């Protein structure tokens, strides 16, 4: 991964997986079976996914973090946003949903809300990823605002694994 310039790979957890009591045990079993270094794994929790069976999820997150796996709070800014997720969940990264990124460029109210949220997240010393970047203007503006990472079609559209590896090898 380091040869390809990748810091980590993100994997999304589904709502069903978040409620699975032996989630940590199963993930660690797979990781050990394939000899994967946990520093390369970041699991994304969607806000809606974390509503169900919250304590089970928190327990699993604690076990996985002990082994070096990091977590992202994905889709921040969607209809189910709740600031308690940032306070309660042991996440290192908050990912702004692409609709929130898009709204930032459409009206002042959205700009004010996203500016305040970014300031709060930065104050908590969490990393910020902004999804849905489609233009150079969006990329430049969000870098200035303090987004640590940017994601979206501006950089590349989703593609199969073998094509991604070829792209990074170039």
PDB file of C-alpha atoms in Angstrom, residues 1-162:
ATOM      1  CA  UNK A   1       0.000   0.000   0.000  1.00  0.00           C
ATOM      2  CA  UNK A   2       2.790   2.402   0.831  1.00  0.00           C
ATOM      3  CA  UNK A   3       4.314   1.796  -2.617  1.00  0.00           C
ATOM      4  CA  UNK A   4       0.973   2.872  -4.100  1.00  0.00           C
ATOM      5  CA  UNK A   5       0.861   6.003  -1.942  1.00  0.00           C
ATOM      6  CA  UNK A   6      -2.112   4.839   0.129  1.00  0.00           C
ATOM      7  CA  UNK A   7      -2.378   5.668   3.823  1.00  0.00           C
ATOM      8  CA  UNK A   8      -5.325   3.375   4.493  1.00  0.00           C
ATOM      9  CA  UNK A   9      -8.341   1.693   2.946  1.00  0.00           C
ATOM     10  CA  UNK A  10     -11.854   2.566   4.049  1.00  0.00           C
ATOM     11  CA  UNK A  11     -14.491  -0.104   4.440  1.00  0.00           C
ATOM     12  CA  UNK A  12     -18.141   0.723   5.052  1.00  0.00           C
ATOM     13  CA  UNK A  13     -19.998  -1.080   7.800  1.00  0.00           C
ATOM     14  CA  UNK A  14     -23.653  -1.792   7.081  1.00  0.00           C
ATOM     15  CA  UNK A  15     -26.475  -1.254   9.582  1.00  0.00           C
ATOM     16  CA  UNK A  16     -26.690  -5.049   9.988  1.00  0.00           C
ATOM     17  CA  UNK A  17     -22.950  -5.378  10.659  1.00  0.00           C
ATOM     18  CA  UNK A  18     -23.088  -2.606  13.274  1.00  0.00           C
ATOM     19  CA  UNK A  19     -25.620  -4.620  15.287  1.00  0.00           C
ATOM     20  CA  UNK A  20     -23.630  -7.872  15.034  1.00  0.00           C
ATOM     21  CA  UNK A  21     -22.251  -8.768  18.486  1.00  0.00           C
ATOM     22  CA  UNK A  22     -19.167 -10.584  17.217  1.00  0.00           C
ATOM     23  CA  UNK A  23     -18.264  -7.978  14.596  1.00  0.00           C
ATOM     24  CA  UNK A  24     -14.850  -7.269  16.149  1.00  0.00           C
ATOM     25  CA  UNK A  25     -14.049 -10.944  16.544  1.00  0.00           C
ATOM     26  CA  UNK A  26     -14.966 -11.720  12.917  1.00  0.00           C
ATOM     27  CA  UNK A  27     -13.023  -8.758  11.478  1.00  0.00           C
ATOM     28  CA  UNK A  28      -9.932  -9.552  13.533  1.00  0.00           C
ATOM     29  CA  UNK A  29     -10.130 -13.190  12.439  1.00  0.00           C
ATOM     30  CA  UNK A  30     -10.170 -12.142   8.757  1.00  0.00           C
ATOM     31  CA  UNK A  31      -7.372  -9.610   9.292  1.00  0.00           C
ATOM     32  CA  UNK A  32      -5.190 -12.219  10.996  1.00  0.00           C
ATOM     33  CA  UNK A  33      -6.001 -14.861   8.382  1.00  0.00           C
ATOM     34  CA  UNK A  34      -4.767 -12.599   5.573  1.00  0.00           C
ATOM     35  CA  UNK A  35      -1.933 -10.973   7.537  1.00  0.00           C
ATOM     36  CA  UNK A  36      -3.255  -7.435   7.103  1.00  0.00           C
ATOM     37  CA  UNK A  37      -1.650  -4.678   9.153  1.00  0.00           C
ATOM     38  CA  UNK A  38      -4.499  -2.967  11.013  1.00  0.00           C
ATOM     39  CA  UNK A  39      -2.918   0.474  10.546  1.00  0.00           C
ATOM     40  CA  UNK A  40      -4.188   0.290   6.955  1.00  0.00           C
ATOM     41  CA  UNK A  41      -7.830  -0.265   7.923  1.00  0.00           C
ATOM     42  CA  UNK A  42     -10.389   2.466   8.534  1.00  0.00           C
ATOM     43  CA  UNK A  43     -13.982   1.392   9.090  1.00  0.00           C
ATOM     44  CA  UNK A  44     -16.713   3.853   8.113  1.00  0.00           C
ATOM     45  CA  UNK A  45     -19.781   4.047  10.307  1.00  0.00           C
ATOM     46  CA  UNK A  46     -22.784   5.745   8.761  1.00  0.00           C
ATOM     47  CA  UNK A  47     -24.833   7.837  11.133  1.00  0.00           C
ATOM     48  CA  UNK A  48     -27.943   5.813  10.366  1.00  0.00           C
ATOM     49  CA  UNK A  49     -25.980   2.632  10.955  1.00  0.00           C
ATOM     50  CA  UNK A  50     -24.995   3.729  14.419  1.00  0.00           C
ATOM     51  CA  UNK A  51     -28.579   4.312  15.612  1.00  0.00           C
ATOM     52  CA  UNK A  52     -29.347   0.603  15.939  1.00  0.00           C
ATOM     53  CA  UNK A  53     -27.763  -1.323  18.820  1.00  0.00           C
ATOM     54  CA  UNK A  54     -25.512   1.565  19.828  1.00  0.00           C
ATOM     55  CA  UNK A  55     -23.815  -0.150  22.778  1.00  0.00           C
ATOM     56  CA  UNK A  56     -22.941  -3.239  20.728  1.00  0.00           C
ATOM     57  CA  UNK A  57     -21.347  -0.976  18.137  1.00  0.00           C
ATOM     58  CA  UNK A  58     -19.402   0.994  20.748  1.00  0.00           C
ATOM     59  CA  UNK A  59     -18.101  -2.225  22.321  1.00  0.00           C
ATOM     60  CA  UNK A  60     -16.991  -3.549  18.923  1.00  0.00           C
ATOM     61  CA  UNK A  61     -15.347  -0.233  18.053  1.00  0.00           C
ATOM     62  CA  UNK A  62     -13.413  -0.346  21.316  1.00  0.00           C
ATOM     63  CA  UNK A  63     -12.085  -3.841  20.600  1.00  0.00           C
ATOM     64  CA  UNK A  64     -11.133  -2.981  17.010  1.00  0.00           C
ATOM     65  CA  UNK A  65      -9.413   0.260  18.037  1.00  0.00           C
ATOM     66  CA  UNK A  66      -7.274  -1.687  20.548  1.00  0.00           C
ATOM     67  CA  UNK A  67      -5.885  -3.629  17.589  1.00  0.00           C
ATOM     68  CA  UNK A  68      -5.053  -0.462  15.609  1.00  0.00           C
ATOM     69  CA  UNK A  69      -8.106  -0.051  13.376  1.00  0.00           C
ATOM     70  CA  UNK A  70      -9.389   3.508  12.996  1.00  0.00           C
ATOM     71  CA  UNK A  71     -12.936   4.734  12.375  1.00  0.00           C
ATOM     72  CA  UNK A  72     -14.698   7.396  10.338  1.00  0.00           C
ATOM     73  CA  UNK A  73     -18.124   8.860  10.894  1.00  0.00           C
ATOM     74  CA  UNK A  74     -19.474   8.782   7.351  1.00  0.00           C
ATOM     75  CA  UNK A  75     -22.248  10.875   5.775  1.00  0.00           C
ATOM     76  CA  UNK A  76     -22.087  13.641   8.379  1.00  0.00           C
ATOM     77  CA  UNK A  77     -24.629  16.285   7.454  1.00  0.00           C
ATOM     78  CA  UNK A  78     -27.343  13.949   6.197  1.00  0.00           C
ATOM     79  CA  UNK A  79     -30.894  13.981   7.537  1.00  0.00           C
ATOM     80  CA  UNK A  80     -29.965  11.883  10.564  1.00  0.00           C
ATOM     81  CA  UNK A  81     -27.084  14.071  11.771  1.00  0.00           C
ATOM     82  CA  UNK A  82     -26.620  14.117  15.484  1.00  0.00           C
ATOM     83  CA  UNK A  83     -23.745  15.849  17.236  1.00  0.00           C
ATOM     84  CA  UNK A  84     -23.868  13.158  19.922  1.00  0.00           C
ATOM     85  CA  UNK A  85     -22.241  10.785  17.430  1.00  0.00           C
ATOM     86  CA  UNK A  86     -19.125  12.943  17.376  1.00  0.00           C
ATOM     87  CA  UNK A  87     -19.110  13.222  21.172  1.00  0.00           C
ATOM     88  CA  UNK A  88     -19.747   9.552  21.937  1.00  0.00           C
ATOM     89  CA  UNK A  89     -18.115   7.571  19.170  1.00  0.00           C
ATOM     90  CA  UNK A  90     -14.381   6.893  19.117  1.00  0.00           C
ATOM     91  CA  UNK A  91     -13.803   8.182  15.593  1.00  0.00           C
ATOM     92  CA  UNK A  92     -10.727   9.845  14.151  1.00  0.00           C
ATOM     93  CA  UNK A  93     -12.341  11.130  10.945  1.00  0.00           C
ATOM     94  CA  UNK A  94     -15.602  12.932  10.167  1.00  0.00           C
ATOM     95  CA  UNK A  95     -16.715  12.755   6.558  1.00  0.00           C
ATOM     96  CA  UNK A  96     -19.040  15.488   5.309  1.00  0.00           C
ATOM     97  CA  UNK A  97     -21.701  14.067   3.046  1.00  0.00           C
ATOM     98  CA  UNK A  98     -21.585  15.095  -0.611  1.00  0.00           C
ATOM     99  CA  UNK A  99     -24.958  16.857  -0.268  1.00  0.00           C
ATOM    100  CA  UNK A 100     -23.573  19.038   2.513  1.00  0.00           C
ATOM    101  CA  UNK A 101     -20.539  19.860   0.379  1.00  0.00           C
ATOM    102  CA  UNK A 102     -22.816  20.722  -2.536  1.00  0.00           C
ATOM    103  CA  UNK A 103     -25.096  22.874  -0.338  1.00  0.00           C
ATOM    104  CA  UNK A 104     -22.094  24.875   0.880  1.00  0.00           C
ATOM    105  CA  UNK A 105     -21.741  26.302  -2.627  1.00  0.00           C
ATOM    106  CA  UNK A 106     -25.454  27.006  -3.030  1.00  0.00           C
ATOM    107  CA  UNK A 107     -26.468  29.219  -0.107  1.00  0.00           C
ATOM    108  CA  UNK A 108     -25.147  31.277   2.787  1.00  0.00           C
ATOM    109  CA  UNK A 109     -27.037  29.358   5.456  1.00  0.00           C
ATOM    110  CA  UNK A 110     -25.291  26.137   4.447  1.00  0.00           C
ATOM    111  CA  UNK A 111     -21.932  27.928   4.423  1.00  0.00           C
ATOM    112  CA  UNK A 112     -22.470  29.150   7.973  1.00  0.00           C
ATOM    113  CA  UNK A 113     -23.495  25.689   9.212  1.00  0.00           C
ATOM    114  CA  UNK A 114     -20.602  23.885   7.533  1.00  0.00           C
ATOM    115  CA  UNK A 115     -18.067  26.511   8.676  1.00  0.00           C
ATOM    116  CA  UNK A 116     -19.271  26.112  12.278  1.00  0.00           C
ATOM    117  CA  UNK A 117     -19.256  22.303  12.067  1.00  0.00           C
ATOM    118  CA  UNK A 118     -15.749  22.263  10.595  1.00  0.00           C
ATOM    119  CA  UNK A 119     -14.490  24.608  13.312  1.00  0.00           C
ATOM    120  CA  UNK A 120     -16.008  22.366  15.987  1.00  0.00           C
ATOM    121  CA  UNK A 121     -14.532  19.179  14.456  1.00  0.00           C
ATOM    122  CA  UNK A 122     -11.109  20.805  14.101  1.00  0.00           C
ATOM    123  CA  UNK A 123     -11.321  21.881  17.757  1.00  0.00           C
ATOM    124  CA  UNK A 124     -11.837  18.215  18.667  1.00  0.00           C
ATOM    125  CA  UNK A 125      -8.685  17.432  16.665  1.00  0.00           C
ATOM    126  CA  UNK A 126     -10.511  15.096  14.315  1.00  0.00           C
ATOM    127  CA  UNK A 127      -9.660  14.784  10.653  1.00  0.00           C
ATOM    128  CA  UNK A 128     -12.160  16.168   8.125  1.00  0.00           C
ATOM    129  CA  UNK A 129     -12.959  14.592   4.779  1.00  0.00           C
ATOM    130  CA  UNK A 130     -15.296  16.365   2.401  1.00  0.00           C
ATOM    131  CA  UNK A 131     -17.083  14.123  -0.083  1.00  0.00           C
ATOM    132  CA  UNK A 132     -18.632  15.122  -3.386  1.00  0.00           C
ATOM    133  CA  UNK A 133     -15.855  17.325  -4.760  1.00  0.00           C
ATOM    134  CA  UNK A 134     -16.601  17.865  -8.442  1.00  0.00           C
ATOM    135  CA  UNK A 135     -14.736  21.049  -9.378  1.00  0.00           C
ATOM    136  CA  UNK A 136     -11.387  22.734  -8.803  1.00  0.00           C
ATOM    137  CA  UNK A 137     -13.196  25.632  -7.100  1.00  0.00           C
ATOM    138  CA  UNK A 138     -14.773  23.256  -4.574  1.00  0.00           C
ATOM    139  CA  UNK A 139     -11.423  21.570  -3.937  1.00  0.00           C
ATOM    140  CA  UNK A 140      -9.596  24.872  -3.409  1.00  0.00           C
ATOM    141  CA  UNK A 141     -12.316  26.335  -1.183  1.00  0.00           C
ATOM    142  CA  UNK A 142     -12.550  23.283   1.059  1.00  0.00           C
ATOM    143  CA  UNK A 143      -8.772  23.071   1.397  1.00  0.00           C
ATOM    144  CA  UNK A 144      -8.774  26.718   2.547  1.00  0.00           C
ATOM    145  CA  UNK A 145     -11.576  25.932   5.015  1.00  0.00           C
ATOM    146  CA  UNK A 146      -9.414  23.218   6.521  1.00  0.00           C
ATOM    147  CA  UNK A 147     -10.626  19.922   5.084  1.00  0.00           C
ATOM    148  CA  UNK A 148      -7.797  17.419   5.528  1.00  0.00           C
ATOM    149  CA  UNK A 149      -8.859  15.210   2.625  1.00  0.00           C
ATOM    150  CA  UNK A 150     -11.130  15.602  -0.350  1.00  0.00           C
ATOM    151  CA  UNK A 151     -13.030  12.933  -2.209  1.00  0.00           C
ATOM    152  CA  UNK A 152     -15.127  12.998  -5.346  1.00  0.00           C
ATOM    153  CA  UNK A 153     -15.454  12.809  -9.120  1.00  0.00           C
ATOM    154  CA  UNK A 154     -13.076  15.754  -9.513  1.00  0.00           C
ATOM    155  CA  UNK A 155     -10.296  13.310  -8.657  1.00  0.00           C
ATOM    156  CA  UNK A 156     -11.745  10.144 -10.144  1.00  0.00           C
ATOM    157  CA  UNK A 157     -14.936   8.163 -10.567  1.00  0.00           C
ATOM    158  CA  UNK A 158     -15.308   4.829  -8.743  1.00  0.00           C
ATOM    159  CA  UNK A 159     -13.632   1.923 -10.513  1.00  0.00           C
ATOM    160  CA  UNK A 160     -12.854  -1.775 -10.055  1.00  0.00           C
ATOM    161  CA  UNK A 161      -9.929  -2.785  -7.830  1.00  0.00           C
ATOM    162  CA  UNK A 162      -7.624  -3.898 -10.667  1.00  0.00           C
TER     163      UNK A 162
END
